[in-house]
Amino acid sequence: MRVYPEEDGYLAFRKAWGDKASPGYVSCFSIAGCTFSVTLLAFAVVMSNDQINYPGNWQYLAICIFVLALAGEGLADSQLESFKKDPANRGKVCQSGLWQYSRHPNYFFEWLVWVAFLFFVCNYPAGLYSFYCPAMMYFFLTRVTGIKATEEQALRTKGDAYKKYQESTSAFFPWFKGKSKE
């Protein structure tokens, strides 16, 4: 069995919280569990439907988005893992592949999965009430857990190199590089 080292974000929490790390983790994971449970309500829309709805255009679009999102997230994670494995890249910022278009392509594609779920349920009765799922995931990924924590860690470990990357590369939505402020 392969054992993975504790992620830097959790190490930072452990250091900041000290003796209160265990209750802090319980609180964080409890909030995450509750948040996840709320997002599952979107699936209740589909499961509670008593009509047989054969896949229509919205579902086909959802399936396409879902496949693109899974492939994109897998590719982004694979590219980052390959970059990190190369000892020559120690202390450097990954700016190749999908990482040249977004500082967090993995988070973008994770969010896109939730967009796919919205499209999947939008022609069901009450399906559009599920709009909160991608909105909530966007909020958490960009403002609470994902980008915020990851970028704080990257600035601590990579400093000015990461600041330049921030200046030239979109934080979330993939886009072409801008000019870095020098």
Coordinates of C-alpha atoms in Angstrom, one line a residue:
M1 CA 0.0 0.0 0.0
R2 CA 1.3 3.4 -1.0
V3 CA 1.4 6.0 1.8
Y4 CA 1.2 9.6 0.7
P5 CA 2.7 12.4 2.8
E6 CA 0.4 14.9 4.5
E7 CA -0.4 17.8 2.2
D8 CA 1.2 21.2 2.9
G9 CA -2.1 22.8 3.7
Y10 CA -2.9 20.3 6.4
L11 CA 0.6 20.7 7.8
A12 CA 0.1 24.5 7.9
F13 CA -3.2 23.9 9.8
R14 CA -1.6 21.6 12.2
K15 CA 1.2 24.1 12.9
A16 CA -1.3 27.1 13.3
W17 CA -3.8 25.2 15.4
G18 CA -1.3 23.4 17.7
D19 CA -3.1 21.4 20.3
K20 CA -6.4 22.3 18.8
A21 CA -5.6 20.6 15.5
S22 CA -7.7 17.5 16.0
P23 CA -10.9 19.4 16.9
G24 CA -10.1 21.8 14.0
Y25 CA -9.9 18.9 11.6
V26 CA -13.2 17.5 12.9
S27 CA -14.8 20.9 12.4
C28 CA -13.4 21.3 8.9
F29 CA -14.4 17.9 7.7
S30 CA -17.8 18.2 9.3
I31 CA -18.5 21.4 7.4
A32 CA -17.2 19.8 4.2
G33 CA -19.5 16.8 4.8
C34 CA -22.5 19.0 5.3
T35 CA -21.7 21.0 2.2
F36 CA -21.4 17.8 0.2
S37 CA -24.7 16.6 1.5
V38 CA -26.4 19.9 0.4
T39 CA -25.0 19.4 -3.1
L40 CA -26.4 15.9 -3.2
L41 CA -29.9 17.4 -3.2
A42 CA -29.4 18.0 -6.9
F43 CA -29.5 14.2 -7.4
A44 CA -32.6 14.0 -5.4
V45 CA -34.3 15.9 -8.2
V46 CA -33.6 13.2 -10.6
M47 CA -34.3 10.3 -8.2
S48 CA -37.6 11.7 -7.1
N49 CA -38.9 12.1 -10.7
D50 CA -41.6 9.5 -11.3
Q51 CA -41.7 10.1 -15.1
I52 CA -39.5 8.3 -17.4
N53 CA -37.4 10.9 -19.2
Y54 CA -35.2 9.5 -21.9
P55 CA -32.1 11.5 -22.4
G56 CA -32.7 14.7 -24.3
N57 CA -30.4 17.4 -25.7
W58 CA -29.7 18.8 -22.2
Q59 CA -28.6 15.4 -20.9
Y60 CA -26.4 14.8 -24.0
L61 CA -24.8 18.2 -23.4
A62 CA -24.3 17.3 -19.7
I63 CA -22.6 14.0 -20.6
C64 CA -20.3 15.8 -23.0
I65 CA -19.4 18.4 -20.4
F66 CA -18.9 15.7 -17.7
V67 CA -16.5 13.7 -19.9
L68 CA -14.6 16.9 -20.8
A69 CA -14.4 17.8 -17.1
L70 CA -13.2 14.4 -16.0
A71 CA -10.6 14.2 -18.8
G72 CA -9.5 17.8 -18.1
E73 CA -9.1 17.3 -14.3
G74 CA -7.3 14.0 -14.9
L75 CA -4.9 15.6 -17.4
A76 CA -4.3 18.7 -15.2
D77 CA -3.5 16.4 -12.2
S78 CA -1.3 14.2 -14.3
Q79 CA 0.6 17.2 -15.7
L80 CA 1.2 18.6 -12.2
E81 CA 2.3 15.3 -10.8
S82 CA 4.8 14.8 -13.7
F83 CA 6.1 18.3 -13.1
K84 CA 6.6 17.7 -9.4
K85 CA 8.3 14.4 -9.9
D86 CA 11.2 16.0 -11.9
P87 CA 13.9 17.1 -9.3
A88 CA 14.9 19.9 -11.7
N89 CA 11.5 21.6 -11.0
R90 CA 11.9 21.8 -7.3
G91 CA 10.9 25.3 -6.2
K92 CA 9.6 26.2 -9.7
V93 CA 6.0 26.9 -10.8
C94 CA 4.3 24.5 -13.2
Q95 CA 3.4 26.6 -16.3
S96 CA 3.1 24.0 -19.0
G97 CA 0.1 22.1 -20.4
L98 CA -3.2 23.3 -19.0
W99 CA -1.3 25.1 -16.2
Q100 CA -0.2 27.8 -18.7
Y101 CA -3.9 28.8 -19.2
S102 CA -5.1 28.6 -15.6
R103 CA -3.4 28.6 -12.2
H104 CA -5.9 26.0 -11.1
P105 CA -7.2 24.0 -14.1
N106 CA -7.9 21.0 -11.8
Y107 CA -10.3 23.2 -9.8
F108 CA -11.9 24.6 -12.9
F109 CA -12.6 21.1 -14.3
E110 CA -13.9 20.0 -10.9
W111 CA -16.4 22.9 -11.0
L112 CA -17.3 21.9 -14.6
V113 CA -18.5 18.5 -13.3
W114 CA -21.1 20.4 -11.2
V115 CA -22.1 22.5 -14.2
A116 CA -22.7 19.2 -16.0
F117 CA -24.9 18.0 -13.2
L118 CA -27.0 21.2 -13.5
F119 CA -27.5 20.6 -17.3
F120 CA -28.4 17.0 -16.6
V121 CA -31.3 17.9 -14.3
C122 CA -32.5 21.2 -15.9
N123 CA -35.4 19.6 -17.8
Y124 CA -36.7 17.8 -14.7
P125 CA -39.4 19.4 -12.6
A126 CA -37.6 21.6 -10.0
G127 CA -34.3 20.8 -11.8
L128 CA -33.3 24.4 -12.1
Y129 CA -33.4 24.7 -8.3
S130 CA -30.1 22.8 -8.5
F131 CA -28.3 26.0 -9.9
Y132 CA -26.9 26.5 -6.4
C133 CA -24.6 23.5 -6.8
P134 CA -22.2 24.9 -9.3
A135 CA -22.6 28.4 -7.7
M136 CA -21.7 27.0 -4.3
M137 CA -18.8 24.9 -5.6
Y138 CA -17.5 28.0 -7.5
F139 CA -17.6 30.0 -4.2
F140 CA -15.8 27.3 -2.2
L141 CA -13.2 26.6 -4.8
T142 CA -12.4 30.2 -5.5
R143 CA -12.9 31.9 -2.2
V144 CA -12.8 29.4 0.7
T145 CA -10.9 26.1 0.4
G146 CA -9.4 25.7 -3.1
I147 CA -7.6 28.6 -4.6
K148 CA -7.2 30.7 -1.4
A149 CA -5.4 28.0 0.5
T150 CA -3.4 26.7 -2.4
E151 CA -2.2 30.1 -3.4
E152 CA -1.2 31.1 0.1
Q153 CA 0.9 27.9 0.3
A154 CA 2.4 28.6 -3.2
L155 CA 3.4 32.1 -2.2
R156 CA 5.1 30.8 0.9
T157 CA 7.1 28.2 -0.9
K158 CA 7.7 29.8 -4.3
G159 CA 7.6 33.5 -3.6
D160 CA 8.2 35.9 -6.4
A161 CA 8.1 33.2 -9.1
Y162 CA 4.5 32.5 -8.1
K163 CA 3.7 36.2 -7.9
K164 CA 4.7 36.6 -11.5
Y165 CA 2.6 33.5 -12.4
Q166 CA -0.4 35.1 -10.6
E167 CA 0.1 38.3 -12.6
S168 CA 0.2 36.6 -16.0
T169 CA -2.2 33.6 -15.6
S170 CA -5.9 33.4 -15.0
A171 CA -6.7 32.1 -11.5
F172 CA -9.6 29.9 -12.4
F173 CA -11.1 30.1 -16.0
P174 CA -8.6 28.9 -18.6
W175 CA -7.4 31.8 -20.7
F176 CA -4.4 33.0 -22.6
K177 CA -1.5 34.5 -20.7
G178 CA -1.4 38.2 -20.0
K179 CA 1.7 40.3 -19.6
S180 CA 3.4 40.0 -16.2
K181 CA 4.0 43.3 -14.4
E182 CA 7.7 43.8 -14.1

